[in-house]
């Protein structure tokens, strides 16, 4: 049934919780997710997942009075999409699991993860892992979390705690039931037949089928024949698959789906929107451009330098550590766009994918590449490197990023003067009289015209005079005459701030 055949009124329906797993490296996030995947009947029936996906669904069976339910987990590198959305004031996950090793307690990344959760204002469950170890001390771990403001239910707060061993599986079943119960309290709902909206959580170039993306539906539904737009990427859906790679006709809220055939590889972390037709999609984006003056949904990236990165490693456990290391280099105006993060040697396909933007990097940890890969990297101007020591990899990435960073203009304020009188105007040039109030002012320097402390315009101080004598510099406390070039007429009492700029190579 096509959505246009459905009544316009919204029909709200319950949807599954979307859960992200956060915590310190080596505290067992990956092991926990692996256990959940392998122990789940629905996934066993597929014969095991051979290709990493960014999100997947599991079914929690009914038991006694417990009605069961489904859960959608965001897996690594789903955290990349999570952080991208966080920077834009939105959220992907409905709930978080904060994994803390009971034998190790709170660590730096634990605190960082907790801050993410608190900033997002989403409910969370503390998962005390590694309870099978003799050195496990859950009370110490809880106290350390309490010192960070976490108030557990047993202390009269709202944060539940679950004790598990991801290694043996003890407590995992109870954890899944707890997730369903907590989500029921959140009253999660979706527009049953509305056109889907959501987030791109992974994207890559499928060498046989074209540009592909894993999408997480936050609301509404999508079906074959719809159009999807994500930033500058768009596609009419002909290939729609569930998280197991099975072809499907439609998908609803909280479902992860794979769509193939985009004209461009979608940006990880970007929002997508579904339309019934090409005309509707084009009309929606024309309106958006008129309102915002932007060139599409990716306007939030304006002024941000994007460095495309492909990360390859020998084992899956190394990938998370590599991503954490590389993310240290991100700044408000610099973002690493991780296009692929997989186990295996660096291939020609990796180079082609990385070459989607300037300053691209293909970096490997304890992996190799062929001579043909080197030749292709040189041709496509992709920096290529592989290392056996993680800090050496980090140093190399830092230097490569610095090579493509634009130089910084460092502004040095030399002095400030008050305009007392305006004598003459010729075009944009004016003759003014004033007095230096701070520092010193110099001829042939750039200036900012200020009114009540606020900048009005940029200009240049062309000439300085004291009496009839032309001078190069006037010191604090001294009156002067000056010719300035500025495109806004100053008024008595305005100020000029004289400065010089130094071009400096930017370093991370």
Tab-separated table of C-alpha atoms in Angstrom, residues 60-388:
chain	number	residue	atom	x	y	z
A	60	UNK	CA	13.652	-10.440	23.387
A	61	UNK	CA	11.298	-13.421	23.896
A	62	UNK	CA	8.215	-13.438	26.105
A	63	UNK	CA	8.648	-14.949	29.557
A	64	UNK	CA	5.861	-15.210	32.141
A	65	UNK	CA	4.325	-11.794	32.653
A	66	UNK	CA	7.065	-10.211	30.539
A	67	UNK	CA	5.635	-9.479	27.076
A	68	UNK	CA	8.972	-9.362	25.242
A	69	UNK	CA	9.871	-6.938	22.486
A	70	UNK	CA	12.468	-5.852	19.964
A	71	UNK	CA	15.580	-3.711	20.460
A	72	UNK	CA	17.660	-1.885	17.851
A	73	UNK	CA	21.332	-1.589	18.774
A	74	UNK	CA	23.703	0.932	17.229
A	75	UNK	CA	27.051	-0.773	16.789
A	76	UNK	CA	30.508	0.630	16.063
A	77	UNK	CA	30.911	2.783	14.015
A	78	UNK	CA	27.401	3.860	14.862
A	79	UNK	CA	28.987	5.988	17.583
A	80	UNK	CA	30.377	8.155	14.781
A	81	UNK	CA	26.862	8.991	13.648
A	82	UNK	CA	25.832	9.512	17.270
A	83	UNK	CA	28.552	12.111	17.864
A	84	UNK	CA	27.825	13.842	14.555
A	85	UNK	CA	24.173	14.238	15.495
A	86	UNK	CA	25.115	15.342	19.009
A	87	UNK	CA	27.032	18.268	17.543
A	88	UNK	CA	23.831	19.365	15.783
A	89	UNK	CA	21.641	19.248	18.886
A	90	UNK	CA	19.790	16.089	17.894
A	91	UNK	CA	19.949	12.522	19.082
A	92	UNK	CA	19.844	9.151	17.440
A	93	UNK	CA	19.511	6.862	20.430
A	94	UNK	CA	16.535	6.635	22.772
A	95	UNK	CA	18.610	5.009	25.470
A	96	UNK	CA	22.250	4.305	26.309
A	97	UNK	CA	24.099	1.491	27.997
A	98	UNK	CA	27.085	2.793	29.947
A	99	UNK	CA	29.417	-0.190	30.191
A	100	UNK	CA	31.843	-0.118	33.133
A	101	UNK	CA	34.226	-2.950	33.964
A	102	UNK	CA	33.526	-3.945	37.573
A	103	UNK	CA	37.210	-4.753	38.099
A	104	UNK	CA	38.464	-1.448	36.675
A	105	UNK	CA	35.910	1.204	37.604
A	106	UNK	CA	35.540	4.654	36.085
A	107	UNK	CA	38.129	5.639	33.473
A	108	UNK	CA	38.563	8.766	31.285
A	109	UNK	CA	36.358	7.464	28.469
A	110	UNK	CA	33.726	6.465	31.027
A	111	UNK	CA	33.493	10.102	32.080
A	112	UNK	CA	33.368	11.244	28.439
A	113	UNK	CA	30.599	8.752	27.667
A	114	UNK	CA	28.631	9.854	30.730
A	115	UNK	CA	28.876	13.484	29.594
A	116	UNK	CA	27.515	12.502	26.157
A	117	UNK	CA	24.563	10.793	27.840
A	118	UNK	CA	23.923	13.726	30.167
A	119	UNK	CA	24.150	16.240	27.306
A	120	UNK	CA	21.647	14.203	25.297
A	121	UNK	CA	19.335	13.902	28.328
A	122	UNK	CA	18.477	10.311	27.412
A	123	UNK	CA	17.785	7.529	29.932
A	124	UNK	CA	20.591	5.070	30.519
A	125	UNK	CA	21.429	1.841	32.257
A	126	UNK	CA	24.779	1.274	33.942
A	127	UNK	CA	26.085	-2.140	32.897
A	128	UNK	CA	28.704	-3.465	35.316
A	129	UNK	CA	30.616	-5.933	33.159
A	130	UNK	CA	33.297	-8.550	33.896
A	131	UNK	CA	31.450	-9.782	36.980
A	132	UNK	CA	33.036	-13.203	36.355
A	133	UNK	CA	36.424	-11.881	37.499
A	134	UNK	CA	37.607	-12.452	41.069
A	135	UNK	CA	38.778	-8.835	41.182
A	136	UNK	CA	35.311	-7.472	40.332
A	137	UNK	CA	34.236	-4.795	42.813
A	138	UNK	CA	30.823	-3.469	41.721
A	139	UNK	CA	30.336	-1.356	44.846
A	140	UNK	CA	33.545	0.563	44.172
A	141	UNK	CA	32.500	1.149	40.555
A	142	UNK	CA	29.079	2.410	41.689
A	143	UNK	CA	30.663	4.748	44.229
A	144	UNK	CA	32.938	6.229	41.552
A	145	UNK	CA	29.919	6.788	39.309
A	146	UNK	CA	28.050	8.276	42.242
A	147	UNK	CA	30.877	10.788	42.633
A	148	UNK	CA	30.108	11.865	39.044
A	149	UNK	CA	26.452	12.494	39.864
A	150	UNK	CA	24.925	9.137	38.930
A	151	UNK	CA	22.136	8.288	41.395
A	152	UNK	CA	21.091	4.645	41.171
A	153	UNK	CA	17.555	3.376	41.769
A	154	UNK	CA	18.699	1.588	44.916
A	155	UNK	CA	19.850	4.974	46.238
A	156	UNK	CA	16.503	6.605	45.459
A	157	UNK	CA	17.470	7.808	41.982
A	158	UNK	CA	16.388	6.891	38.456
A	159	UNK	CA	19.410	5.026	37.047
A	160	UNK	CA	19.083	1.220	36.937
A	161	UNK	CA	22.158	-0.981	37.160
A	162	UNK	CA	22.702	-4.387	35.590
A	163	UNK	CA	25.504	-6.801	36.497
A	164	UNK	CA	26.705	-9.004	33.649
A	165	UNK	CA	29.538	-11.041	32.272
A	166	UNK	CA	29.732	-10.523	28.519
A	167	UNK	CA	32.245	-13.367	28.456
A	168	UNK	CA	29.988	-16.028	30.021
A	169	UNK	CA	26.630	-14.419	29.246
A	170	UNK	CA	25.527	-14.270	32.881
A	171	UNK	CA	23.004	-11.455	33.369
A	172	UNK	CA	22.691	-10.587	29.658
A	173	UNK	CA	19.147	-11.955	29.347
A	174	UNK	CA	18.061	-9.894	32.353
A	175	UNK	CA	19.758	-6.817	30.843
A	176	UNK	CA	17.766	-7.161	27.613
A	177	UNK	CA	14.520	-7.469	29.564
A	178	UNK	CA	15.468	-4.372	31.564
A	179	UNK	CA	16.040	-2.405	28.331
A	180	UNK	CA	12.530	-3.290	27.125
A	181	UNK	CA	10.986	-2.337	30.482
A	182	UNK	CA	12.795	1.013	30.608
A	183	UNK	CA	11.797	1.788	27.017
A	184	UNK	CA	8.142	1.060	27.845
A	185	UNK	CA	8.281	3.869	30.402
A	186	UNK	CA	9.545	6.257	27.709
A	187	UNK	CA	6.403	5.741	25.593
A	188	UNK	CA	8.294	5.694	22.287
A	189	UNK	CA	6.051	6.211	19.270
A	190	UNK	CA	6.159	6.823	15.528
A	191	UNK	CA	3.900	8.052	12.753
A	192	UNK	CA	2.750	4.676	11.421
A	193	UNK	CA	2.331	5.636	7.763
A	194	UNK	CA	4.259	8.915	7.551
A	195	UNK	CA	7.224	9.268	5.211
A	196	UNK	CA	10.403	8.257	6.994
A	197	UNK	CA	13.073	10.501	8.466
A	198	UNK	CA	16.282	9.364	10.072
A	199	UNK	CA	20.057	9.270	10.058
A	200	UNK	CA	22.804	7.842	7.851
A	201	UNK	CA	24.910	5.662	10.149
A	202	UNK	CA	27.216	4.044	7.588
A	203	UNK	CA	28.051	4.519	3.926
A	204	UNK	CA	30.411	2.876	1.486
A	205	UNK	CA	31.036	2.073	-2.151
A	206	UNK	CA	29.793	-1.400	-3.010
A	207	UNK	CA	32.110	-2.423	-5.860
A	208	UNK	CA	29.363	-4.477	-7.525
A	209	UNK	CA	26.237	-2.437	-6.815
A	210	UNK	CA	27.277	1.185	-6.301
A	211	UNK	CA	27.026	3.743	-3.499
A	212	UNK	CA	25.327	2.231	-0.462
A	213	UNK	CA	24.275	3.450	2.967
A	214	UNK	CA	22.900	2.007	6.182
A	215	UNK	CA	20.031	4.183	7.384
A	216	UNK	CA	18.356	4.249	10.776
A	217	UNK	CA	14.683	5.216	10.578
A	218	UNK	CA	13.679	7.515	13.436
A	219	UNK	CA	10.074	8.088	12.371
A	220	UNK	CA	7.631	6.972	9.699
A	221	UNK	CA	8.154	4.310	7.049
A	222	UNK	CA	10.003	3.783	3.767
A	223	UNK	CA	9.232	1.480	0.859
A	224	UNK	CA	10.587	0.575	-2.559
A	225	UNK	CA	9.801	3.236	-5.135
A	226	UNK	CA	10.216	6.115	-2.659
A	227	UNK	CA	12.876	8.770	-3.144
A	228	UNK	CA	15.462	9.466	-0.436
A	229	UNK	CA	17.547	12.597	0.008
A	230	UNK	CA	20.508	12.833	2.419
A	231	UNK	CA	22.504	16.022	2.000
A	232	UNK	CA	23.507	16.116	-1.664
A	233	UNK	CA	22.934	12.365	-2.073
A	234	UNK	CA	19.695	11.017	-3.477
A	235	UNK	CA	18.217	7.825	-4.911
A	236	UNK	CA	14.968	6.277	-6.065
A	237	UNK	CA	14.819	3.094	-4.003
A	238	UNK	CA	15.171	-0.053	-6.040
A	239	UNK	CA	17.321	-2.021	-3.593
A	240	UNK	CA	16.037	-2.025	0.004
A	241	UNK	CA	17.451	-4.531	2.505
A	242	UNK	CA	17.090	-5.246	6.199
A	243	UNK	CA	20.092	-5.400	8.533
A	244	UNK	CA	20.665	-9.055	7.587
A	245	UNK	CA	20.918	-8.243	3.886
A	246	UNK	CA	17.503	-9.672	2.995
A	247	UNK	CA	15.500	-7.850	0.331
A	248	UNK	CA	12.394	-6.179	1.795
A	249	UNK	CA	9.516	-4.129	0.402
A	250	UNK	CA	9.181	-1.676	3.303
A	251	UNK	CA	10.544	-0.792	6.737
A	252	UNK	CA	9.217	1.136	9.725
A	253	UNK	CA	10.564	3.270	12.562
A	254	UNK	CA	13.582	2.079	14.578
A	255	UNK	CA	14.589	-0.277	11.754
A	256	UNK	CA	18.079	-0.192	10.247
A	257	UNK	CA	17.982	-0.619	6.467
A	258	UNK	CA	20.484	-0.653	3.646
A	259	UNK	CA	19.774	1.328	0.476
A	260	UNK	CA	21.920	0.989	-2.650
A	261	UNK	CA	22.225	3.234	-5.697
A	262	UNK	CA	22.827	6.765	-4.365
A	263	UNK	CA	24.258	9.252	-6.866
A	264	UNK	CA	26.864	10.225	-4.226
A	265	UNK	CA	28.076	8.409	-1.113
A	266	UNK	CA	25.960	9.883	1.718
A	267	UNK	CA	27.709	11.654	4.567
A	268	UNK	CA	27.760	9.596	7.771
A	269	UNK	CA	25.730	11.421	10.411
A	270	UNK	CA	23.607	13.360	7.920
A	271	UNK	CA	19.831	13.328	8.141
A	272	UNK	CA	17.787	11.696	5.422
A	273	UNK	CA	14.202	12.296	4.373
A	274	UNK	CA	11.863	10.153	2.274
A	275	UNK	CA	9.554	11.462	-0.463
A	276	UNK	CA	6.850	9.889	-2.603
A	277	UNK	CA	8.184	11.386	-5.828
A	278	UNK	CA	11.104	13.224	-7.402
A	279	UNK	CA	8.921	16.315	-7.816
A	280	UNK	CA	8.083	16.400	-4.086
A	281	UNK	CA	11.737	15.964	-3.159
A	282	UNK	CA	12.947	18.725	-5.474
A	283	UNK	CA	10.174	21.042	-4.290
A	284	UNK	CA	11.055	20.476	-0.638
A	285	UNK	CA	14.703	21.317	-1.226
A	286	UNK	CA	13.936	24.379	-3.314
A	287	UNK	CA	11.908	25.708	-0.366
A	288	UNK	CA	14.713	24.856	2.034
A	289	UNK	CA	17.240	26.744	-0.071
A	290	UNK	CA	14.978	29.799	-0.279
A	291	UNK	CA	14.491	29.852	3.493
A	292	UNK	CA	18.065	29.213	4.533
A	293	UNK	CA	20.102	30.315	1.545
A	294	UNK	CA	21.789	26.949	1.832
A	295	UNK	CA	22.559	24.427	-0.854
A	296	UNK	CA	20.782	21.528	0.807
A	297	UNK	CA	20.594	19.701	4.104
A	298	UNK	CA	24.352	19.754	4.618
A	299	UNK	CA	24.473	23.501	5.289
A	300	UNK	CA	25.517	22.741	8.866
A	301	UNK	CA	28.935	21.816	7.462
A	302	UNK	CA	29.570	25.287	6.056
A	303	UNK	CA	33.002	26.450	7.180
A	304	UNK	CA	33.927	22.995	8.433
A	305	UNK	CA	36.837	21.220	6.740
A	306	UNK	CA	36.027	17.566	6.099
A	307	UNK	CA	38.890	15.056	5.848
A	308	UNK	CA	37.804	11.736	4.269
A	309	UNK	CA	39.344	8.738	6.060
A	310	UNK	CA	39.390	4.994	5.465
A	311	UNK	CA	40.583	2.919	8.440
A	312	UNK	CA	41.684	-0.720	8.101
A	313	UNK	CA	43.010	-2.993	10.847
A	314	UNK	CA	44.076	-6.576	11.488
A	315	UNK	CA	41.323	-7.323	14.012
A	316	UNK	CA	37.991	-5.735	14.918
A	317	UNK	CA	39.187	-4.929	18.438
A	318	UNK	CA	41.774	-2.501	17.017
A	319	UNK	CA	39.249	-0.414	15.094
A	320	UNK	CA	37.619	1.236	18.099
A	321	UNK	CA	41.006	2.204	19.547
A	322	UNK	CA	42.058	3.664	16.189
A	323	UNK	CA	38.880	5.698	15.865
A	324	UNK	CA	39.306	7.050	19.399
A	325	UNK	CA	42.903	8.041	18.602
A	326	UNK	CA	41.994	9.811	15.354
A	327	UNK	CA	38.990	11.642	16.806
A	328	UNK	CA	41.377	13.527	19.097
A	329	UNK	CA	42.343	15.657	16.103
A	330	UNK	CA	38.825	16.957	15.461
A	331	UNK	CA	38.098	20.633	16.077
A	332	UNK	CA	34.920	22.717	15.712
A	333	UNK	CA	35.995	23.523	12.139
A	334	UNK	CA	37.689	20.200	11.339
A	335	UNK	CA	35.930	16.855	11.115
A	336	UNK	CA	37.112	13.414	10.069
A	337	UNK	CA	34.594	11.708	7.806
A	338	UNK	CA	35.197	7.992	8.399
A	339	UNK	CA	33.937	6.450	5.161
A	340	UNK	CA	34.947	2.911	5.989
A	341	UNK	CA	36.254	1.134	9.083
A	342	UNK	CA	36.887	-2.554	8.468
A	343	UNK	CA	39.180	-5.507	9.086
A	344	UNK	CA	41.506	-6.351	6.190
A	345	UNK	CA	44.320	-5.048	4.006
A	346	UNK	CA	44.062	-1.676	2.264
A	347	UNK	CA	42.625	-2.237	-1.220
A	348	UNK	CA	42.214	-0.248	-4.429
A	349	UNK	CA	38.532	0.090	-3.554
A	350	UNK	CA	39.528	1.770	-0.270
A	351	UNK	CA	41.597	4.323	-2.190
A	352	UNK	CA	38.751	5.069	-4.609
A	353	UNK	CA	36.362	5.570	-1.701
A	354	UNK	CA	38.774	7.814	0.224
A	355	UNK	CA	39.370	10.001	-2.841
A	356	UNK	CA	35.918	11.573	-2.463
A	357	UNK	CA	37.476	14.734	-0.993
A	358	UNK	CA	40.720	16.684	-0.632
A	359	UNK	CA	43.271	15.705	1.999
A	360	UNK	CA	41.997	12.114	1.993
A	361	UNK	CA	43.691	9.475	4.160
A	362	UNK	CA	43.830	5.684	3.917
A	363	UNK	CA	45.382	4.414	7.124
A	364	UNK	CA	46.044	0.879	8.289
A	365	UNK	CA	47.035	-0.780	11.549
A	366	UNK	CA	49.044	-3.996	11.209
A	367	UNK	CA	47.798	-4.550	7.657
A	368	UNK	CA	49.416	-4.428	4.198
A	369	UNK	CA	48.767	-3.114	0.696
A	370	UNK	CA	49.920	-4.001	-2.818
A	371	UNK	CA	52.028	-1.915	-5.218
A	372	UNK	CA	48.883	-1.242	-7.275
A	373	UNK	CA	47.359	0.432	-4.203
A	374	UNK	CA	50.394	2.736	-3.902
A	375	UNK	CA	50.109	3.720	-7.574
A	376	UNK	CA	46.391	4.419	-7.246
A	377	UNK	CA	46.903	6.468	-4.073
A	378	UNK	CA	49.454	8.657	-5.873
A	379	UNK	CA	47.108	9.087	-8.824
A	380	UNK	CA	44.116	10.042	-6.659
A	381	UNK	CA	46.223	12.093	-4.209
A	382	UNK	CA	45.297	9.955	-1.205
A	383	UNK	CA	47.833	9.825	1.642
A	384	UNK	CA	48.552	6.177	2.392
A	385	UNK	CA	50.147	4.721	5.522
A	386	UNK	CA	50.159	1.585	7.650
A	387	UNK	CA	51.704	1.124	11.089
A	388	UNK	CA	52.281	-1.434	13.830
